[in-house]
Coordinates of N, CA and C in Angstrom, one line a residue:
X681 N 64.6 264.4 226.9 CA 65.4 265.1 227.9 C 66.7 264.4 228.2
X682 N 66.7 263.1 228.2 CA 67.9 262.4 228.6 C 69.0 262.6 227.5
X683 N 68.6 262.9 226.3 CA 69.6 263.1 225.2 C 70.3 264.5 225.3
X684 N 69.7 265.4 226.1 CA 70.3 266.7 226.1 C 71.4 266.8 227.2
X685 N 72.6 267.3 226.8 CA 73.6 267.4 227.8 C 73.3 268.6 228.7
X686 N 73.7 268.5 230.0 CA 73.4 269.6 230.9 C 74.2 270.8 230.4
X687 N 73.6 272.0 230.5 CA 74.3 273.2 230.1 C 74.7 274.0 231.4
X688 N 76.0 274.3 231.5 CA 76.5 275.0 232.7 C 76.9 276.4 232.3
X689 N 76.1 277.3 232.6 CA 76.4 278.7 232.4 C 76.2 279.5 233.7
X690 N 76.7 280.7 233.8 CA 76.6 281.4 235.0 C 75.1 281.6 235.3
X691 N 74.3 281.9 234.3 CA 72.9 282.1 234.6 C 72.2 280.9 235.2
X692 N 72.5 279.7 234.7 CA 71.7 278.6 235.2 C 72.4 278.0 236.5
X693 N 73.6 278.3 236.8 CA 74.2 278.0 238.1 C 73.7 278.8 239.2
X694 N 73.3 280.1 238.9 CA 72.9 281.0 239.9 C 71.4 281.0 240.2
X695 N 70.6 280.4 239.3 CA 69.2 280.5 239.5 C 68.6 279.5 240.5
X696 N 69.4 278.5 240.9 CA 69.0 277.6 242.0 C 67.9 276.6 241.5
X697 N 67.6 276.6 240.3 CA 66.5 275.7 239.8 C 67.2 274.5 239.0
X698 N 67.3 273.4 239.6 CA 68.0 272.3 239.0 C 67.0 271.6 238.0
X699 N 65.7 271.5 238.3 CA 64.8 270.8 237.4 C 64.6 271.6 236.1
X700 N 64.7 270.9 235.0 CA 64.4 271.5 233.7 C 65.4 272.5 233.2
X701 N 66.5 272.5 233.9 CA 67.6 273.5 233.6 C 68.0 273.3 232.1
X702 N 68.4 272.1 231.7 CA 68.9 271.9 230.4 C 67.8 272.2 229.3
X703 N 66.6 271.7 229.6 CA 65.5 271.9 228.6 C 65.2 273.4 228.4
X704 N 65.2 274.2 229.5 CA 64.9 275.6 229.4 C 65.9 276.3 228.5
X705 N 67.2 276.1 228.8 CA 68.2 276.7 228.1 C 68.3 276.2 226.6
X706 N 68.1 274.9 226.4 CA 68.2 274.4 225.1 C 67.1 275.0 224.2
X707 N 65.9 275.1 224.7 CA 64.8 275.7 223.9 C 65.0 277.1 223.7
X708 N 65.5 277.8 224.7 CA 65.8 279.2 224.5 C 66.8 279.4 223.4
X709 N 67.9 278.6 223.5 CA 68.9 278.7 222.5 C 68.4 278.3 221.1
X710 N 67.6 277.3 221.0 CA 67.1 276.9 219.7 C 66.2 277.9 219.0
X711 N 65.4 278.6 219.8 CA 64.4 279.5 219.2 C 64.9 281.0 219.3
X712 N 66.0 281.2 219.8 CA 66.5 282.6 219.9 C 66.6 283.3 218.5
X713 N 67.2 282.6 217.5 CA 67.3 283.3 216.2 C 65.9 283.7 215.6
X714 N 65.0 282.7 215.8 CA 63.6 283.0 215.2 C 63.0 284.1 216.0
X715 N 63.2 284.1 217.3 CA 62.6 285.2 218.2 C 63.1 286.5 217.8
X716 N 64.4 286.6 217.4 CA 65.0 287.9 217.1 C 64.4 288.4 215.8
X717 N 64.0 287.6 214.9 CA 63.4 288.0 213.7 C 62.0 288.8 213.9
X718 N 61.3 288.4 215.0 CA 60.0 288.9 215.2 C 60.0 289.9 216.4
X719 N 61.1 290.1 217.0 CA 61.2 291.1 218.1 C 61.4 292.5 217.6
X720 N 60.9 293.5 218.3 CA 61.1 294.9 217.9 C 62.6 295.2 218.1
X721 N 63.1 296.1 217.3 CA 64.5 296.5 217.5 C 64.7 297.1 218.9
X722 N 65.9 296.9 219.4 CA 66.2 297.5 220.7 C 66.1 299.0 220.7
X723 N 65.6 299.6 221.8 CA 65.5 301.0 221.9 C 66.9 301.7 221.8
X724 N 66.9 302.8 221.1 CA 68.2 303.5 220.9 C 68.5 304.2 222.2
X725 N 69.8 304.3 222.5 CA 70.3 305.0 223.7 C 70.1 306.4 223.5
X726 N 69.9 307.1 224.6 CA 69.7 308.6 224.5 C 71.0 309.2 224.8
X727 N 71.2 310.4 224.3 CA 72.5 311.2 224.7 C 72.4 311.6 226.1
X728 N 73.5 311.6 226.8 CA 73.5 312.0 228.2 C 73.2 313.4 228.4
X729 N 72.6 313.7 229.6 CA 72.4 315.2 229.9 C 73.7 315.8 230.2
X730 N 73.7 317.1 230.2 CA 74.9 317.9 230.6 C 75.0 317.8 232.2
X731 N 76.2 317.8 232.7 CA 76.3 317.8 234.1 C 75.7 319.0 234.8
X732 N 75.1 318.8 235.9 CA 74.5 320.0 236.6 C 75.2 320.3 237.9
X733 N 75.7 321.4 238.0 CA 76.3 321.9 239.3 C 75.9 323.3 239.5
X734 N 76.0 323.8 240.7 CA 75.5 325.2 240.9 C 76.2 326.2 240.0
X735 N 75.5 327.2 239.6 CA 76.1 328.3 238.8 C 77.3 328.9 239.5
X736 N 78.3 329.4 238.8 CA 78.4 329.6 237.4 C 78.9 328.4 236.7
X737 N 79.2 327.3 237.4 CA 79.8 326.1 236.7 C 78.9 325.5 235.6
X738 N 79.5 324.8 234.7 CA 78.9 324.0 233.7 C 78.1 324.9 232.7
X739 N 78.6 326.0 232.3 CA 78.0 326.8 231.2 C 78.8 326.4 230.0
X740 N 79.0 325.1 229.7 CA 79.8 324.7 228.6 C 79.2 323.5 227.9
X741 N 77.9 323.3 228.0 CA 77.2 322.1 227.4 C 75.8 322.5 227.1
X742 N 75.3 322.0 225.9 CA 73.9 322.1 225.5 C 73.5 320.7 225.1
X743 N 72.3 320.2 225.6 CA 71.9 318.8 225.3 C 70.3 318.8 225.2
X744 N 69.8 318.0 224.3 CA 68.4 317.8 224.3 C 67.9 316.9 225.5
X745 N 68.9 316.3 226.1 CA 68.6 315.5 227.3 C 68.6 316.3 228.6
X746 N 68.8 317.6 228.5 CA 68.8 318.6 229.6 C 70.1 318.6 230.4
X747 N 69.9 319.1 231.6 CA 71.1 319.2 232.5 C 71.8 320.5 232.2
X748 N 72.9 320.8 233.0 CA 73.7 322.0 232.8 C 72.9 323.2 233.2
X749 N 73.5 324.3 232.9 CA 72.9 325.6 233.3 C 72.6 326.5 232.1
X750 N 72.6 325.9 230.9 CA 72.3 326.7 229.7 C 70.9 326.4 229.2
X751 N 70.2 325.5 229.8 CA 68.8 325.2 229.3 C 68.8 324.0 228.4
X752 N 67.7 323.3 228.3 CA 67.6 322.1 227.5 C 67.5 322.5 226.0
X753 N 68.2 321.7 225.2 CA 68.2 322.0 223.8 C 67.0 321.3 223.2
X754 N 66.2 321.9 222.3 CA 65.1 321.2 221.6 C 65.6 320.2 220.7
X755 N 64.7 319.1 220.5 CA 65.0 318.1 219.5 C 64.7 318.6 218.1
X756 N 65.3 318.0 217.1 CA 65.2 318.4 215.7 C 64.3 317.4 215.0
X757 N 63.4 317.8 214.2 CA 62.5 317.0 213.4 C 62.8 317.1 211.9
X758 N 63.0 316.0 211.3 CA 63.2 316.0 209.8 C 61.9 316.4 209.1
X759 N 62.0 317.0 207.9 CA 60.8 317.3 207.2 C 59.9 316.1 206.9
X760 N 58.6 316.3 206.9 CA 57.7 315.2 206.6 C 58.0 314.7 205.2
X761 N 57.7 313.4 205.0 CA 57.9 312.8 203.7 C 59.3 312.3 203.4
X762 N 60.3 312.5 204.3 CA 61.6 311.9 204.0 C 61.8 310.8 205.1
X763 N 62.5 309.8 204.6 CA 62.7 308.7 205.5 C 64.0 309.0 206.4
X764 N 64.3 308.0 207.3 CA 65.4 308.2 208.2 C 66.7 308.3 207.4
X765 N 66.9 307.5 206.3 CA 68.1 307.5 205.5 C 68.3 308.9 204.9
X766 N 67.3 309.5 204.4 CA 67.4 310.8 203.8 C 67.7 311.9 204.9
X767 N 67.1 311.7 206.1 CA 67.4 312.6 207.2 C 68.8 312.5 207.6
X768 N 69.4 311.3 207.7 CA 70.8 311.1 208.0 C 71.7 311.8 207.0
X769 N 71.3 311.6 205.7 CA 72.1 312.3 204.7 C 72.1 313.8 204.9
X770 N 70.9 314.4 205.2 CA 70.8 315.8 205.5 C 71.8 316.2 206.6
X771 N 71.8 315.5 207.7 CA 72.6 315.8 208.8 C 74.1 315.7 208.4
X772 N 74.5 314.7 207.7 CA 75.9 314.6 207.3 C 76.3 315.7 206.3
X773 N 75.4 316.1 205.4 CA 75.7 317.2 204.5 C 75.9 318.5 205.2
X774 N 75.0 318.7 206.2 CA 75.1 320.0 206.9 C 76.4 320.0 207.8
X775 N 76.7 318.9 208.5 CA 77.9 318.8 209.3 C 79.2 319.0 208.4
X776 N 79.2 318.3 207.3 CA 80.4 318.4 206.4 C 80.5 319.7 205.7
X777 N 79.4 320.5 205.6 CA 79.5 321.8 205.0 C 80.0 322.9 206.0
X778 N 80.1 322.5 207.3 CA 80.6 323.4 208.3 C 82.1 323.8 207.9
X779 N 82.4 325.1 207.9 CA 83.8 325.5 207.5 C 84.9 324.9 208.4
X780 N 85.9 324.4 207.8 CA 87.1 323.9 208.5 C 87.8 325.0 209.2
X781 N 87.7 326.2 208.7 CA 88.3 327.3 209.4 C 87.5 328.0 210.4
X782 N 86.3 327.3 210.7 CA 85.4 327.8 211.7 C 84.5 328.9 211.2
X783 N 83.6 329.4 212.1 CA 82.7 330.5 211.7 C 82.4 331.3 212.9
X784 N 82.1 332.6 212.7 CA 81.7 333.5 213.8 C 82.8 333.6 214.8
X785 N 84.1 333.4 214.5 CA 85.1 333.5 215.5 C 85.3 332.3 216.3
X786 N 84.7 331.2 216.0 CA 84.8 329.9 216.8 C 85.3 328.8 215.9
X787 N 85.8 327.7 216.5 CA 86.2 326.5 215.8 C 87.3 326.7 214.8
X788 N 88.2 327.6 215.0 CA 89.2 327.9 214.0 C 90.2 326.9 213.9
X789 N 90.3 325.9 214.7 CA 91.2 324.8 214.6 C 90.7 323.6 213.8
X790 N 89.5 323.8 213.2 CA 89.0 322.7 212.4 C 88.1 321.7 213.1
X791 N 87.7 320.7 212.4 CA 86.8 319.7 213.0 C 87.1 318.4 212.2
X792 N 86.6 317.3 212.9 CA 86.8 316.0 212.3 C 85.7 315.1 212.8
X793 N 85.1 314.2 211.9 CA 84.2 313.2 212.4 C 85.0 312.2 213.1
X794 N 84.6 312.0 214.4 CA 85.3 311.0 215.3 C 84.7 309.7 215.3
X795 N 83.4 309.6 215.2 CA 82.6 308.4 215.3 C 81.3 308.5 214.5
X796 N 81.1 307.5 213.7 CA 79.8 307.5 212.9 C 79.2 306.1 212.9
X797 N 78.0 306.0 213.3 CA 77.2 304.8 213.1 C 76.0 305.2 212.2
X798 N 76.1 305.0 210.9 CA 75.2 305.5 209.9 C 73.7 305.2 210.3
X799 N 72.9 306.3 210.3 CA 71.5 306.2 210.6 C 71.2 306.1 212.1
X800 N 72.3 306.3 212.9 CA 72.1 306.1 214.4 C 72.8 307.2 215.2
X801 N 74.1 307.3 215.0 CA 74.9 308.2 215.9 C 76.0 308.8 215.2
X802 N 76.3 310.1 215.5 CA 77.4 310.8 214.9 C 78.1 311.6 216.0
X803 N 79.5 311.6 216.1 CA 80.2 312.5 217.0 C 81.3 313.2 216.2
X804 N 81.3 314.5 216.3 CA 82.2 315.4 215.6 C 83.0 316.1 216.7
X805 N 84.3 316.2 216.5 CA 85.2 317.0 217.4 C 85.6 318.3 216.7
X806 N 85.3 319.4 217.4 CA 85.6 320.7 216.9 C 86.7 321.2 217.8
X807 N 87.7 321.9 217.2 CA 88.9 322.4 217.9 C 89.0 323.9 217.8
X808 N 89.3 324.5 219.0 CA 89.5 325.9 219.0 C 90.9 326.3 218.4
X809 N 91.0 327.5 217.8 CA 92.2 327.8 217.1 C 93.4 328.0 218.0
X810 N 93.3 328.8 219.0 CA 94.5 329.2 219.8 C 94.9 328.2 220.8
X811 N 93.9 327.8 221.7 CA 94.3 326.9 222.8 C 94.1 325.4 222.5
X812 N 93.5 325.2 221.3 CA 93.3 323.8 220.9 C 92.3 323.0 221.8
X813 N 91.4 323.7 222.4 CA 90.4 323.0 223.2 C 89.5 322.2 222.2
X814 N 89.1 321.0 222.7 CA 88.2 320.2 221.9 C 86.8 320.1 222.5
X815 N 85.8 320.3 221.6 CA 84.4 320.2 222.0 C 83.8 319.0 221.2
X816 N 82.9 318.3 221.9 CA 82.3 317.1 221.2 C 80.9 317.5 220.8
X817 N 80.5 317.3 219.6 CA 79.1 317.5 219.1 C 78.6 316.2 218.7
X818 N 77.5 315.8 219.3 CA 76.9 314.5 219.1 C 75.5 314.6 218.5
X819 N 75.1 313.6 217.7 CA 73.8 313.5 217.1 C 73.3 312.1 217.4
X820 N 72.1 311.9 217.9 CA 71.5 310.6 218.2 C 70.2 310.6 217.5
X821 N 70.0 309.7 216.5 CA 68.7 309.5 215.9 C 67.8 308.7 216.8
X822 N 66.6 309.2 217.0 CA 65.6 308.5 217.8 C 64.5 307.8 217.0
X823 N 64.6 307.8 215.7 CA 63.6 307.2 214.9 C 62.5 308.2 214.4
X824 N 61.9 307.9 213.3 CA 60.8 308.8 212.8 C 61.3 310.2 212.5
X825 N 62.6 310.3 212.1 CA 63.1 311.6 211.8 C 63.4 312.5 212.9
X826 N 63.3 312.0 214.2 CA 63.6 312.8 215.4 C 65.0 312.7 215.8
X827 N 65.7 313.8 216.1 CA 67.1 313.8 216.4 C 67.4 314.6 217.7
X828 N 68.2 314.0 218.5 CA 68.7 314.6 219.7 C 70.1 315.0 219.5
X829 N 70.5 316.3 219.9 CA 71.8 316.8 219.7 C 72.4 317.2 221.1
X830 N 73.7 317.1 221.1 CA 74.5 317.6 222.3 C 75.8 318.2 221.9
X831 N 76.2 319.3 222.4 CA 77.5 319.9 222.2 C 78.1 320.3 223.5
X832 N 79.3 319.8 223.8 CA 79.9 320.1 225.1 C 81.4 320.3 225.0
X833 N 81.9 321.2 225.8 CA 83.3 321.4 225.9 C 83.9 320.3 226.8
X834 N 85.1 319.9 226.5 CA 85.7 318.8 227.3 C 86.4 319.4 228.6
X835 N 86.8 320.7 228.5 CA 87.5 321.3 229.6 C 86.8 322.7 229.9
X836 N 87.1 323.1 231.2 CA 86.6 324.4 231.6 C 85.1 324.4 232.0
X837 N 84.7 325.4 232.7 CA 83.4 325.5 233.2 C 82.5 326.5 232.3
X838 N 83.1 327.2 231.4 CA 82.4 328.0 230.5 C 83.0 327.9 229.1
X839 N 82.1 328.0 228.1 CA 82.6 327.9 226.7 C 82.4 329.2 226.0
X840 N 82.1 330.3 226.7 CA 81.9 331.6 226.2 C 80.9 331.6 225.0
X841 N 79.9 330.7 225.1 CA 78.8 330.7 224.1 C 79.1 329.9 222.8
X842 N 80.3 329.2 222.8 CA 80.7 328.5 221.6 C 79.7 327.4 221.2
X843 N 79.3 326.6 222.2 CA 78.4 325.4 221.8 C 77.1 325.9 221.3
X844 N 76.6 327.0 221.9 CA 75.3 327.5 221.4 C 75.4 328.1 220.0
X845 N 76.6 328.8 219.8 CA 76.8 329.4 218.4 C 76.9 328.2 217.4
X846 N 77.6 327.2 217.7 CA 77.8 326.1 216.8 C 76.5 325.4 216.5
X847 N 75.7 325.2 217.5 CA 74.4 324.5 217.3 C 73.5 325.5 216.5
X848 N 73.5 326.8 216.7 CA 72.8 327.7 216.0 C 73.1 327.7 214.5
X849 N 74.4 327.6 214.2 CA 74.8 327.5 212.8 C 74.2 326.3 212.1
X850 N 74.3 325.1 212.8 CA 73.8 323.9 212.2 C 72.3 323.9 212.1
X851 N 71.6 324.4 213.1 CA 70.2 324.5 213.1 C 69.7 325.4 211.9
X852 N 70.4 326.5 211.7 CA 70.0 327.4 210.6 C 70.1 326.6 209.3
X853 N 71.2 325.9 209.1 CA 71.3 325.1 207.8 C 70.3 324.0 207.7
X854 N 69.9 323.4 208.8 CA 68.9 322.3 208.7 C 67.5 323.0 208.5
X855 N 67.2 324.1 209.1 CA 65.9 324.8 208.8 C 65.8 325.2 207.4
X856 N 66.9 325.5 206.7 CA 66.8 325.9 205.3 C 66.5 324.7 204.5
X857 N 66.6 323.5 205.0 CA 66.3 322.2 204.3 C 64.9 321.7 204.8
X858 N 64.2 322.5 205.6 CA 62.8 322.1 206.0 C 62.7 321.5 207.4
X859 N 63.8 321.4 208.1 CA 63.8 320.8 209.4 C 63.0 321.7 210.4
X860 N 62.5 321.1 211.4 CA 61.8 321.9 212.5 C 62.6 321.7 213.8
X861 N 62.7 322.7 214.5 CA 63.3 322.7 215.9 C 62.3 323.2 216.8
X862 N 61.8 322.2 217.7 CA 60.7 322.6 218.6 C 61.2 323.4 219.8

């Protein structure tokens, strides 16, 4: 113990325990890489629920995490027998096949992938044709082929059904690939 220099960190200065301070932190630091190898991966974050306010507000968001006034969106389940990497590929192919000119009278301003963490999270921005409103569509993988989705308008209190139509289009394409929507 005498050979170990004292470690001064915010954590050990605030814990009020002077005895064994250096030894405890030294051992934790020495074994932390080995512990990380045997620890389960951290839990994935969930997508946020839609904001909830009294009707008629917030008819502009659908999420598997609930909230809002449009009802909770069901989670999506990849077909049995495919791993998470193949499920991620399915999602990307379906998203990238969405027409840039929109569909069903919506999203005529195009779309772009704004953020991608392969195998974990995807955010796509869809833009309306005339007013250039931007909607965010998010996918969060929860493991074992289970996916949570969220589609929300950034502005306004109503989306005139656009988010539900967009999700319906994507769900239809995924169902054609064997996905289940509970």
